[in-house]
Coordinates of C-alpha atoms in Angstrom, one line a residue:
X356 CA -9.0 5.2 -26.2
X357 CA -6.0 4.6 -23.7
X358 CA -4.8 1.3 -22.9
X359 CA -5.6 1.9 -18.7
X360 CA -9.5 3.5 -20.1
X361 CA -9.5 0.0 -22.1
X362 CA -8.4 -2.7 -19.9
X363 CA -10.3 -0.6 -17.0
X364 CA -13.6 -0.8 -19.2
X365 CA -13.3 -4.6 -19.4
X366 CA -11.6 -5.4 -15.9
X367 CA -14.0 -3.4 -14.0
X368 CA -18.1 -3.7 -13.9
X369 CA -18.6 -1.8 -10.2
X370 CA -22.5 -1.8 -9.2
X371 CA -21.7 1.5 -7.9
X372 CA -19.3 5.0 -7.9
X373 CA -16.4 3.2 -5.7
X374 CA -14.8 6.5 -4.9
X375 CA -12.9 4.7 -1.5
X376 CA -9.8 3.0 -3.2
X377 CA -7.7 4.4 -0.3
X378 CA -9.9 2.0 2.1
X379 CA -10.4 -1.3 -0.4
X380 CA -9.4 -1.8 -3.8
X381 CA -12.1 -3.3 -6.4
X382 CA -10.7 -6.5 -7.5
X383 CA -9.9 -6.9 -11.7
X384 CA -12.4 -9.5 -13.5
X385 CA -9.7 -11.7 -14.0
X386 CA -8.5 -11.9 -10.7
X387 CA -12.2 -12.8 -9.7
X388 CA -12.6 -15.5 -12.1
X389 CA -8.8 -16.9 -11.5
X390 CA -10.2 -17.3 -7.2
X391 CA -13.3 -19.3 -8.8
X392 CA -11.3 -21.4 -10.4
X393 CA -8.9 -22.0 -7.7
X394 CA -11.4 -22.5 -4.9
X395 CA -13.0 -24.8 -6.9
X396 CA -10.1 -26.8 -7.8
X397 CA -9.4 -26.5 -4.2
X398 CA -13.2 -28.1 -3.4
X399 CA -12.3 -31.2 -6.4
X400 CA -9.2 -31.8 -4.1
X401 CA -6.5 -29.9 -6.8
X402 CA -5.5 -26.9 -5.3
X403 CA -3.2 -25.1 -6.9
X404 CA 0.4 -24.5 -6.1
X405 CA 0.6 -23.4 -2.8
X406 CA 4.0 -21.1 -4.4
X407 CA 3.2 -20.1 -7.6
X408 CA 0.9 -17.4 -7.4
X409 CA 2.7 -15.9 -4.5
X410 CA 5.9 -16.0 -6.3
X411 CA 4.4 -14.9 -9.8
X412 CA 2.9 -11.7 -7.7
X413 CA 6.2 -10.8 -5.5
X414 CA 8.2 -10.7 -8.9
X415 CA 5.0 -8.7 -10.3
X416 CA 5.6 -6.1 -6.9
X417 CA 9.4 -5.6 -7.6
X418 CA 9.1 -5.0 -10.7
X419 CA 6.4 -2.2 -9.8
X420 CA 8.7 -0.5 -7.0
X421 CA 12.0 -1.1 -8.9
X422 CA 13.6 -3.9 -6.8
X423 CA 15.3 -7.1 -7.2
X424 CA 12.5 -9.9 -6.1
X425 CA 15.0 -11.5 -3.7
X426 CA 14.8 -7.9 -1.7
X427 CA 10.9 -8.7 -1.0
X428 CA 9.2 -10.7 1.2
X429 CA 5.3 -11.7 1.3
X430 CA 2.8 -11.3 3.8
X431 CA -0.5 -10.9 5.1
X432 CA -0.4 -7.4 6.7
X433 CA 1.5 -4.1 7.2
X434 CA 1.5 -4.8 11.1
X435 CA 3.3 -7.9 11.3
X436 CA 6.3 -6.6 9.2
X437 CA 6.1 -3.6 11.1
X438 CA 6.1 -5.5 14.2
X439 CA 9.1 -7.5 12.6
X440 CA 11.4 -4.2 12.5
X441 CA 9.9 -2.9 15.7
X442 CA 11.1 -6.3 17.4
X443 CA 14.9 -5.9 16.0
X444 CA 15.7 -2.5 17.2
X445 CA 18.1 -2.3 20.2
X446 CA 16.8 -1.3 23.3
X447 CA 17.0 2.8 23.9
X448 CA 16.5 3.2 20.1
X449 CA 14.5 6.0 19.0
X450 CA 11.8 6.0 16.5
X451 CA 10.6 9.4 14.4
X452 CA 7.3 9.2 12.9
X453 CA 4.7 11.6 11.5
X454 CA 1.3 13.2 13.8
X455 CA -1.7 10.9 12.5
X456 CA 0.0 8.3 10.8
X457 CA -1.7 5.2 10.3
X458 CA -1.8 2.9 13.4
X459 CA -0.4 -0.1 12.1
X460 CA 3.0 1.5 10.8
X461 CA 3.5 3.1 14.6
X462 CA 2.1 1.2 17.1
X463 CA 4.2 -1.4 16.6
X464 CA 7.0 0.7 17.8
X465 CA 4.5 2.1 20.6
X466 CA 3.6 -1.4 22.4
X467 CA 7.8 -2.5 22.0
X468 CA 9.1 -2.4 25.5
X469 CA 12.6 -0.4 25.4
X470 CA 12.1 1.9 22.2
X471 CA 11.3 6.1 22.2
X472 CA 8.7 6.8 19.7
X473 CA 9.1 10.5 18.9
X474 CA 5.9 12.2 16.9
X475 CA 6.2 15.5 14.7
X476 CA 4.2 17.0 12.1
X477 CA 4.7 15.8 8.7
X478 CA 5.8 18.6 6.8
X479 CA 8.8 18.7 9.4
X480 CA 9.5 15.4 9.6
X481 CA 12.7 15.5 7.5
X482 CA 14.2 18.3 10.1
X483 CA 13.3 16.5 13.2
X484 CA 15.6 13.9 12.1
X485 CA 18.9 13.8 14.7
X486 CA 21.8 12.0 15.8
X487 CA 19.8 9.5 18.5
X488 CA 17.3 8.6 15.5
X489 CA 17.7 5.2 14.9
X490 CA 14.7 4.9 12.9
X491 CA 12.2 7.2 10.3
X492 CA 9.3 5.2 9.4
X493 CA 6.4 7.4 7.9
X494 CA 3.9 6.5 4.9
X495 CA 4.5 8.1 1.7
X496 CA 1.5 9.1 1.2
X497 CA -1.4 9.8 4.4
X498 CA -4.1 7.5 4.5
X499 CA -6.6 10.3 6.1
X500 CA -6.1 13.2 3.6
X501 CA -3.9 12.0 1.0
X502 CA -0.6 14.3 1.7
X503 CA 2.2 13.4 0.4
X504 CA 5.5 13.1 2.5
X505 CA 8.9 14.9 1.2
X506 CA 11.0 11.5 0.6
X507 CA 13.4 12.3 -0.5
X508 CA 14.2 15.3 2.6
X509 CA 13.9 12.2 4.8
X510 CA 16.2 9.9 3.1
X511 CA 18.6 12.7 2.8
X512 CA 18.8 13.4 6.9
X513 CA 18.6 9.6 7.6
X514 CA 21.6 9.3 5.6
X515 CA 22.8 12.2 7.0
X516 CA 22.3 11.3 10.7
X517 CA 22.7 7.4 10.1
X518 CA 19.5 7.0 10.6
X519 CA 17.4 4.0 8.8
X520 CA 14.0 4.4 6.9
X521 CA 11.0 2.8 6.6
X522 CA 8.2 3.7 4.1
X523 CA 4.8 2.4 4.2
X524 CA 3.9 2.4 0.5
X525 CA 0.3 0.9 1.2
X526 CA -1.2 4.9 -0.1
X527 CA 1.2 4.9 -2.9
X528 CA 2.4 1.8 -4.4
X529 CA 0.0 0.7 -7.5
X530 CA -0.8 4.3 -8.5
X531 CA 2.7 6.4 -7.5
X532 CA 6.1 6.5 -9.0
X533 CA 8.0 4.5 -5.8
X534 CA 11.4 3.2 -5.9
X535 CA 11.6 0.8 -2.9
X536 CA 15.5 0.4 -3.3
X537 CA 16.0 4.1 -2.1
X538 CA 15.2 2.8 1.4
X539 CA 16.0 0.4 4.3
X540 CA 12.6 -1.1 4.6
X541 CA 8.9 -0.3 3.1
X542 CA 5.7 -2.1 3.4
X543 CA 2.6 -2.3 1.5
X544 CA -0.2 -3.5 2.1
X545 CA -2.0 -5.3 -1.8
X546 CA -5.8 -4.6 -1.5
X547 CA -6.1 -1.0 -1.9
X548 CA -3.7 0.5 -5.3
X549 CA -2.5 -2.7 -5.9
X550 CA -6.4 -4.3 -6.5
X551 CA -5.2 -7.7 -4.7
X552 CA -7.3 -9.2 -1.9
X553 CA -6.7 -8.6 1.6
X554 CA -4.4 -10.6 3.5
X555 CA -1.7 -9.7 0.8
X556 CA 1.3 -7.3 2.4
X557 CA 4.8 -7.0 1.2
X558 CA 7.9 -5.8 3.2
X559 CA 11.4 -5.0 1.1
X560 CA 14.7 -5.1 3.0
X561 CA 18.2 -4.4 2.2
X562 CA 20.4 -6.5 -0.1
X563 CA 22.2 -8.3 2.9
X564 CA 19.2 -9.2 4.9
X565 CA 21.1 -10.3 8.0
X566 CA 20.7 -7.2 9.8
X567 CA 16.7 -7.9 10.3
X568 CA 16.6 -11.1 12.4
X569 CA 13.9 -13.6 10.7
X570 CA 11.6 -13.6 14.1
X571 CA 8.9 -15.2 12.4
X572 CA 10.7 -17.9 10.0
X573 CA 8.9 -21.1 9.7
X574 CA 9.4 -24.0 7.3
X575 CA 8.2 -21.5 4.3
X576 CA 11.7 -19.8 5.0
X577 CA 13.7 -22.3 4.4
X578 CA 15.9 -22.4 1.5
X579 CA 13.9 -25.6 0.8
X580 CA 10.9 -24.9 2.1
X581 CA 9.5 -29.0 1.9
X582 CA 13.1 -29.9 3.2
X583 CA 12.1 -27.9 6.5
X584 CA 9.5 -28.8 7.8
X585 CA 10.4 -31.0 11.2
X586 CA 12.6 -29.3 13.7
X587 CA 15.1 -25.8 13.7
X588 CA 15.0 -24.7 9.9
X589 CA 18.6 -25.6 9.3
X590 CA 19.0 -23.8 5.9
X591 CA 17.5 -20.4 5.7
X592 CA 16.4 -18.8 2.5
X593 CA 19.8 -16.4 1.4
X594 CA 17.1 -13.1 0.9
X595 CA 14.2 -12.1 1.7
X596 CA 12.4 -15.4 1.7
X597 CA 13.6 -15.8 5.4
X598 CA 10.7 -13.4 5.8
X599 CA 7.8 -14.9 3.7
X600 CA 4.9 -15.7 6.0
X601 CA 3.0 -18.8 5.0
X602 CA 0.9 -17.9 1.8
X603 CA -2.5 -18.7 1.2
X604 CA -3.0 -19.7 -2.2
X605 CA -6.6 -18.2 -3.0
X606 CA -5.5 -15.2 -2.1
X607 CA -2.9 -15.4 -3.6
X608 CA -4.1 -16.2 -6.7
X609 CA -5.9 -13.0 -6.9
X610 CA -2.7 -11.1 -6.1
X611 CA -1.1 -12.3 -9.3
X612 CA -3.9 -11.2 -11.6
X613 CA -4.2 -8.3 -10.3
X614 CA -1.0 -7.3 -10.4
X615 CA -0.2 -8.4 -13.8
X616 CA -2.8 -6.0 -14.7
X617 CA -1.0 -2.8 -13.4
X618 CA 1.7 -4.0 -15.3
X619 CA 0.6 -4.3 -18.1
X620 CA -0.8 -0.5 -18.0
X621 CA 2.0 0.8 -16.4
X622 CA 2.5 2.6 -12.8
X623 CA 2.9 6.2 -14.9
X624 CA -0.3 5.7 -16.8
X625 CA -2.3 4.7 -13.5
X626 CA -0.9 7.7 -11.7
X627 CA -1.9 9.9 -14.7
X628 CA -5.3 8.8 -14.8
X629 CA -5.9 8.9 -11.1
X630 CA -4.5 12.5 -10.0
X631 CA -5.9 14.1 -13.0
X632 CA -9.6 12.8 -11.4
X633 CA -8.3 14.1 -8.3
X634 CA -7.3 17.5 -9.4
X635 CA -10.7 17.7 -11.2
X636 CA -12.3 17.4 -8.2
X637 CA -10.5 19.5 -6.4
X638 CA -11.2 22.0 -8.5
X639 CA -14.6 21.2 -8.7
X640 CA -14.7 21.6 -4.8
X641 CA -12.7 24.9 -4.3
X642 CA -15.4 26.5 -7.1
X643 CA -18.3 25.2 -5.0
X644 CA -16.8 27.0 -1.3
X645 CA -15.4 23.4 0.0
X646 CA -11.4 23.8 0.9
X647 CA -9.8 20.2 0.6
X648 CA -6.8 19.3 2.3
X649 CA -3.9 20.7 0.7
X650 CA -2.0 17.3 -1.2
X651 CA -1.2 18.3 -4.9
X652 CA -0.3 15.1 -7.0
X653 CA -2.0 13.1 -4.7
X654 CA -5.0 10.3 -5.9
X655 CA -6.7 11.5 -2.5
X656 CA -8.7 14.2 -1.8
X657 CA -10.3 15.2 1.4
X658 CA -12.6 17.6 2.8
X659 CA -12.9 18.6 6.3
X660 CA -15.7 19.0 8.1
X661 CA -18.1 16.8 5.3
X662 CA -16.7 13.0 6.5
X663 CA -20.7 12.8 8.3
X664 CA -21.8 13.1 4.5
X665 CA -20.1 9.7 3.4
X666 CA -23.5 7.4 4.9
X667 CA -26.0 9.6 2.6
X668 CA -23.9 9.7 -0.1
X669 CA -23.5 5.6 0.4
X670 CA -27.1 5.4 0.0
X671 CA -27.5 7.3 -3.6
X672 CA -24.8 4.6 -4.4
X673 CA -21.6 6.6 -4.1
X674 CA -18.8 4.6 -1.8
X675 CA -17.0 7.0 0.1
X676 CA -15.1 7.4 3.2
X677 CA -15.3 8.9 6.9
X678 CA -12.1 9.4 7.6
X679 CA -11.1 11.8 10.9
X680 CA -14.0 13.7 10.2
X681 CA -13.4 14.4 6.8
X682 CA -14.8 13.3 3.5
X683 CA -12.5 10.6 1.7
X684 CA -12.6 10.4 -1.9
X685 CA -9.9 8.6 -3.6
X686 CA -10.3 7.8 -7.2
X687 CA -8.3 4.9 -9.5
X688 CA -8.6 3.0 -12.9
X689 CA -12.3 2.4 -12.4
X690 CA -13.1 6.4 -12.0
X691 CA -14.2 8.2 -14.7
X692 CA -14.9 12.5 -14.9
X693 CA -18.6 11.5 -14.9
X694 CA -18.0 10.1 -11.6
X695 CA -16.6 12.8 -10.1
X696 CA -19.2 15.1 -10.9
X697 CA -21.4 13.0 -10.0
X698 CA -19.9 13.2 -6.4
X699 CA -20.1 17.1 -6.7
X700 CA -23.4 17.0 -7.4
X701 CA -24.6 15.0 -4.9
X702 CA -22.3 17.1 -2.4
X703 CA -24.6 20.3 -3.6
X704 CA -27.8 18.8 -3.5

């Protein structure tokens, strides 16, 4: 038996086929039981270290997407880091993104007074790219049918153009082969791939991170963070610290475990695992008359026209999603070929 069917087997006790990854991660066993413990250390008055955990699971993330730990920063959602880059661009600046990407990687750039947010399909995202783009920010993989954006086409024409990027990595990172350091920014949120709980997010910035203005720097941003507490933060933190948000610890907590976990399997053999369900149920559908969306070596699969089959399916005990009208399955460590077929019979019944 593989190491990821191993550790899955003892991490991972679902009550039911969690085929909806893409919407909320299942969190490892001992993640779980580390939250127990430190909620109830938290209840005896011992709570743990309000850094630790945060810190353990940042260096955990950079290590995943190939960056230095002082080129992340920690967080509690996509849309506030978003917001953070929306917030620093100069006023006329234009903004490229893909039709249908996910709301909180573009609206911040729609409700910022000042800024052109210009909106193309996907697959012609890289040729769209021009002289007065300031800004690319498109998810490398699509939350609603699991396509899978040319990176590297973009990267090239930002380069090309002087344009910046920014990735949202939320659909890839934990499951997907992603090197951060190939762009400006990227974002991730940690309960979906990365199995964390929610109010985990992560933003990466360049090496100098003086050209992103630290908007939202409290005390935690300090170089010393217990040094800054009273008045203007004198003594910023040199990288990407300046942009930590206040952690919560329980969360936190979960965050490390779980992480540590994908480590230890490896980002390759997660991806492995996960398309190879994928492609089995593609297959599976295109023999039974369904046409997914077209997204080879994605962990997503969907299926138009079925999303209004997710609620009956939920109640045979199959999780699944409704996603713009189509059927969401996205599978992970937890999925096995039984549950897939499972899924395919239930679709033909």
């Amino acid at each position: 038996m593989d190491l990821a069917r191993s550790l899955a087997e003892d991490e991972f006790k679902p009550s039911r086929t969690h085929l909806a990854t893409a919407g909320t991660g299942l969190l490892p066993l001992s993640a779980a039981r580390a939250v127990h413990e430190a909620v109830d250390a938290a209840a005896a008055g011992t709570p743990p270290d309000m850094f630790g955990a945060r810190d353990a699971a940042r260096a955990s993330f950079a290590r995943l997407v190939g960056v230095p730990a002082t080129r992340v920063a920690t967080g509690s959602s996509v849309a506030t880091f978003t917001g953070l880059i929306a917030a620093a661009l100069p006023d006329g600046a234009e903004v490229l993104t893909a039709e249908g990407d996910f709301s909180s990687l573009v609206n911040p750039f729609h409700v910022r007074p000042g800024v052109s947010v210009r909106t193309v399909p996907l697959e012609r995202i890289a040729e769209h790219v021009t002289g007065t783009t300031a800004l690319v920010a498109v998810s490398a993989v699509q939350s609603a049918d699991g396509r899978r954006a040319d990176l590297a086409a973009v990267r090239e024409a930002a380069r090309a153009h002087g344009a910046r990027t920014l990735v949202d990595a939320s659909q890839a990172a934990g499951w997907d082969t992603f090197e951060a350091g190939a762009y400006d920014y990227t974002v991730a949120v940690g309960f979906k791939w990365l199995l964390a709980p929610k109010g985990t997010a992560f933003l990466t910035v360049p090496p100098e991170p003086g050209t992103l203005p630290p908007l939202l720097a409290g005390w935690v941003a300090g170089d010393s963070p217990f040094d800054s507490c009273y008045g203007p933060v004198t003594g910023l933190a040199p990288d990407a610290r300046r942009y930590d948000e206040s952690p919560a610890p329980l969360v936190w907590t979960g965050a490390q475990h779980a992480l540590a976990l994908l480590e230890r399997i490896g980002t390759e053999a997660v991806g492995a695992h996960d398309v190879a369900l994928a492609d089995r149920f593609r297959e599976r559908l295109t023999r039974a008359g369904h046409a997914p969306v077209p997204a080879p070596g994605s962990a997503i699969v969907s299926v138009p026209g079925l999303g209004e089959r997710a609620a009956a399916l939920g109640e045979r005990g199959i999780t699944v999603s409704d996603r713009a009208g189509m059927l969401r399955a996205a599978f992970h460590l937890y999925n096995t070929e039984s549950d897939v077929d499972r899924l395919v019979a239930a679709l033909d019944g």
